[in-house]
């Protein structure tokens, strides 16, 4: 079957600036990963129907001419990019028309391409039709819908052939593909990540799977059944961190988890405990708070808290120790609370051989190798180290580079910088090898960063 000869009428420039690939996941070059309803008629593609396709667009520059695909030409003269699982919005359902003059029946339709996709006359796409069979379509016209810089395009297309009738067509076409992308169905409409490279797609899949499996592990491992709350693991005492619990309650979605909501014990609204911490900086992504928060904490006996014998307090629930700031802001006198901070002298180190070790996992970077993890509660620094605060206050100082890779991701998140999905996937790849204390404190932070980055 010959390709219909058409004179392309518009020169369009294809621009693609996307992350580089690392490893390509296994996948069909024709079909979508997303199961679609079995389609028994072309008329199923009614107006407004979202149609999942594999799109092959010509890579063009200002000096290129639009051409129909010709399998007889050398591969380098007709380079293509491939977008897997691109979704078209059908504007004119597929219909057939018969020409009395030529005796040829043409099957054609029209659809709206997603924002940021610039189609060209002569482009090709493969999609399921009829009884879920793959068919090949060619773009015969492109209509710009607005004259704004950011616009969308409507394409008209003709059915060229079924893949089963011309199997070598796609095989040959695939050899001319220079760039492969996945269409990001979950993206915001104007998100720059509407197209993602295979390595990014693979990283996103890994991160989504990690969120599900790791959260199940986290709560099954660290919830103390008698209290219904999280307790420091690997110690004989009951040790409670209300600041971490508050953070988890604010960030974790419980709908898909088979657990009850965590218990938050009444600590008498202790104004010292309630003062801002690194978690407030993470939740607001406001770097200016850094110099106003409590950076150091220790675990003190729950007997120091007011109203310790009341129902629902940590002491009443047989909790031995509770997190408390080492140097709380005492500028505002709050009754006996100021005296309380001065009297607390005894505390407990929660790091034991059962729950804590600093692994030698490293992450290679352009300049050096960064340790994946950092010390926890070193000199009472909470969640992040002193090196982190030195770095965030002066990131350009060459002496402030001794932060961990996890701390660097936290810095980028707080600083509202884009975080590479592959970096996140690398960071959590061996999280099962982290010490229990690193898992206890850093996994909830990684959940938040991942959810806000993919």
mmCIF file with all atom_site columns, C-alpha atoms in Angstrom, residues 241 272-273 277-278 293-300 322-328 346-350 376-384:
data_model
loop_
_atom_site.group_PDB
_atom_site.id
_atom_site.type_symbol
_atom_site.label_atom_id
_atom_site.label_alt_id
_atom_site.label_comp_id
_atom_site.label_asym_id
_atom_site.label_entity_id
_atom_site.label_seq_id
_atom_site.pdbx_PDB_ins_code
_atom_site.Cartn_x
_atom_site.Cartn_y
_atom_site.Cartn_z
_atom_site.occupancy
_atom_site.B_iso_or_equiv
_atom_site.pdbx_formal_charge
_atom_site.auth_seq_id
_atom_site.auth_comp_id
_atom_site.auth_asym_id
_atom_site.auth_atom_id
_atom_site.pdbx_PDB_model_num
ATOM 1  C CA . UNK A 1 241 ? 9.013  12.302 69.723 1.00 0.00 ? 241 UNK A CA 1
ATOM 2  C CA . UNK A 1 272 ? 9.009  24.909 74.367 1.00 0.00 ? 272 UNK A CA 1
ATOM 3  C CA . UNK A 1 273 ? 8.195  21.674 72.540 1.00 0.00 ? 273 UNK A CA 1
ATOM 4  C CA . UNK A 1 277 ? 11.991 23.078 64.364 1.00 0.00 ? 277 UNK A CA 1
ATOM 5  C CA . UNK A 1 278 ? 13.522 21.905 61.090 1.00 0.00 ? 278 UNK A CA 1
ATOM 6  C CA . UNK A 1 293 ? 14.255 27.437 64.916 1.00 0.00 ? 293 UNK A CA 1
ATOM 7  C CA . UNK A 1 294 ? 15.494 25.130 67.644 1.00 0.00 ? 294 UNK A CA 1
ATOM 8  C CA . UNK A 1 295 ? 18.314 23.068 66.168 1.00 0.00 ? 295 UNK A CA 1
ATOM 9  C CA . UNK A 1 296 ? 19.307 20.919 69.137 1.00 0.00 ? 296 UNK A CA 1
ATOM 10 C CA . UNK A 1 297 ? 17.090 18.512 71.064 1.00 0.00 ? 297 UNK A CA 1
ATOM 11 C CA . UNK A 1 298 ? 17.474 15.856 73.727 1.00 0.00 ? 298 UNK A CA 1
ATOM 12 C CA . UNK A 1 299 ? 15.200 13.265 75.279 1.00 0.00 ? 299 UNK A CA 1
ATOM 13 C CA . UNK A 1 300 ? 14.237 14.103 78.866 1.00 0.00 ? 300 UNK A CA 1
ATOM 14 C CA . UNK A 1 322 ? 10.106 12.799 75.491 1.00 0.00 ? 322 UNK A CA 1
ATOM 15 C CA . UNK A 1 323 ? 11.890 15.078 73.018 1.00 0.00 ? 323 UNK A CA 1
ATOM 16 C CA . UNK A 1 324 ? 12.719 18.538 74.359 1.00 0.00 ? 324 UNK A CA 1
ATOM 17 C CA . UNK A 1 325 ? 14.770 21.453 72.916 1.00 0.00 ? 325 UNK A CA 1
ATOM 18 C CA . UNK A 1 326 ? 18.243 21.942 74.369 1.00 0.00 ? 326 UNK A CA 1
ATOM 19 C CA . UNK A 1 327 ? 18.223 25.718 73.963 1.00 0.00 ? 327 UNK A CA 1
ATOM 20 C CA . UNK A 1 328 ? 14.580 26.839 73.708 1.00 0.00 ? 328 UNK A CA 1
ATOM 21 C CA . UNK A 1 346 ? 19.428 14.583 82.802 1.00 0.00 ? 346 UNK A CA 1
ATOM 22 C CA . UNK A 1 347 ? 18.733 13.132 79.364 1.00 0.00 ? 347 UNK A CA 1
ATOM 23 C CA . UNK A 1 348 ? 19.214 9.888  77.460 1.00 0.00 ? 348 UNK A CA 1
ATOM 24 C CA . UNK A 1 349 ? 21.161 9.088  74.285 1.00 0.00 ? 349 UNK A CA 1
ATOM 25 C CA . UNK A 1 350 ? 18.779 7.221  71.977 1.00 0.00 ? 350 UNK A CA 1
ATOM 26 C CA . UNK A 1 376 ? 22.071 11.711 63.879 1.00 0.00 ? 376 UNK A CA 1
ATOM 27 C CA . UNK A 1 377 ? 21.966 13.514 67.241 1.00 0.00 ? 377 UNK A CA 1
ATOM 28 C CA . UNK A 1 378 ? 25.665 14.359 66.993 1.00 0.00 ? 378 UNK A CA 1
ATOM 29 C CA . UNK A 1 379 ? 26.122 17.145 69.600 1.00 0.00 ? 379 UNK A CA 1
ATOM 30 C CA . UNK A 1 380 ? 22.310 16.971 69.977 1.00 0.00 ? 380 UNK A CA 1
ATOM 31 C CA . UNK A 1 381 ? 21.653 18.311 66.459 1.00 0.00 ? 381 UNK A CA 1
ATOM 32 C CA . UNK A 1 382 ? 18.165 17.157 65.464 1.00 0.00 ? 382 UNK A CA 1
ATOM 33 C CA . UNK A 1 383 ? 17.382 15.522 62.066 1.00 0.00 ? 383 UNK A CA 1
ATOM 34 C CA . UNK A 1 384 ? 20.222 17.318 60.240 1.00 0.00 ? 384 UNK A CA 1
#
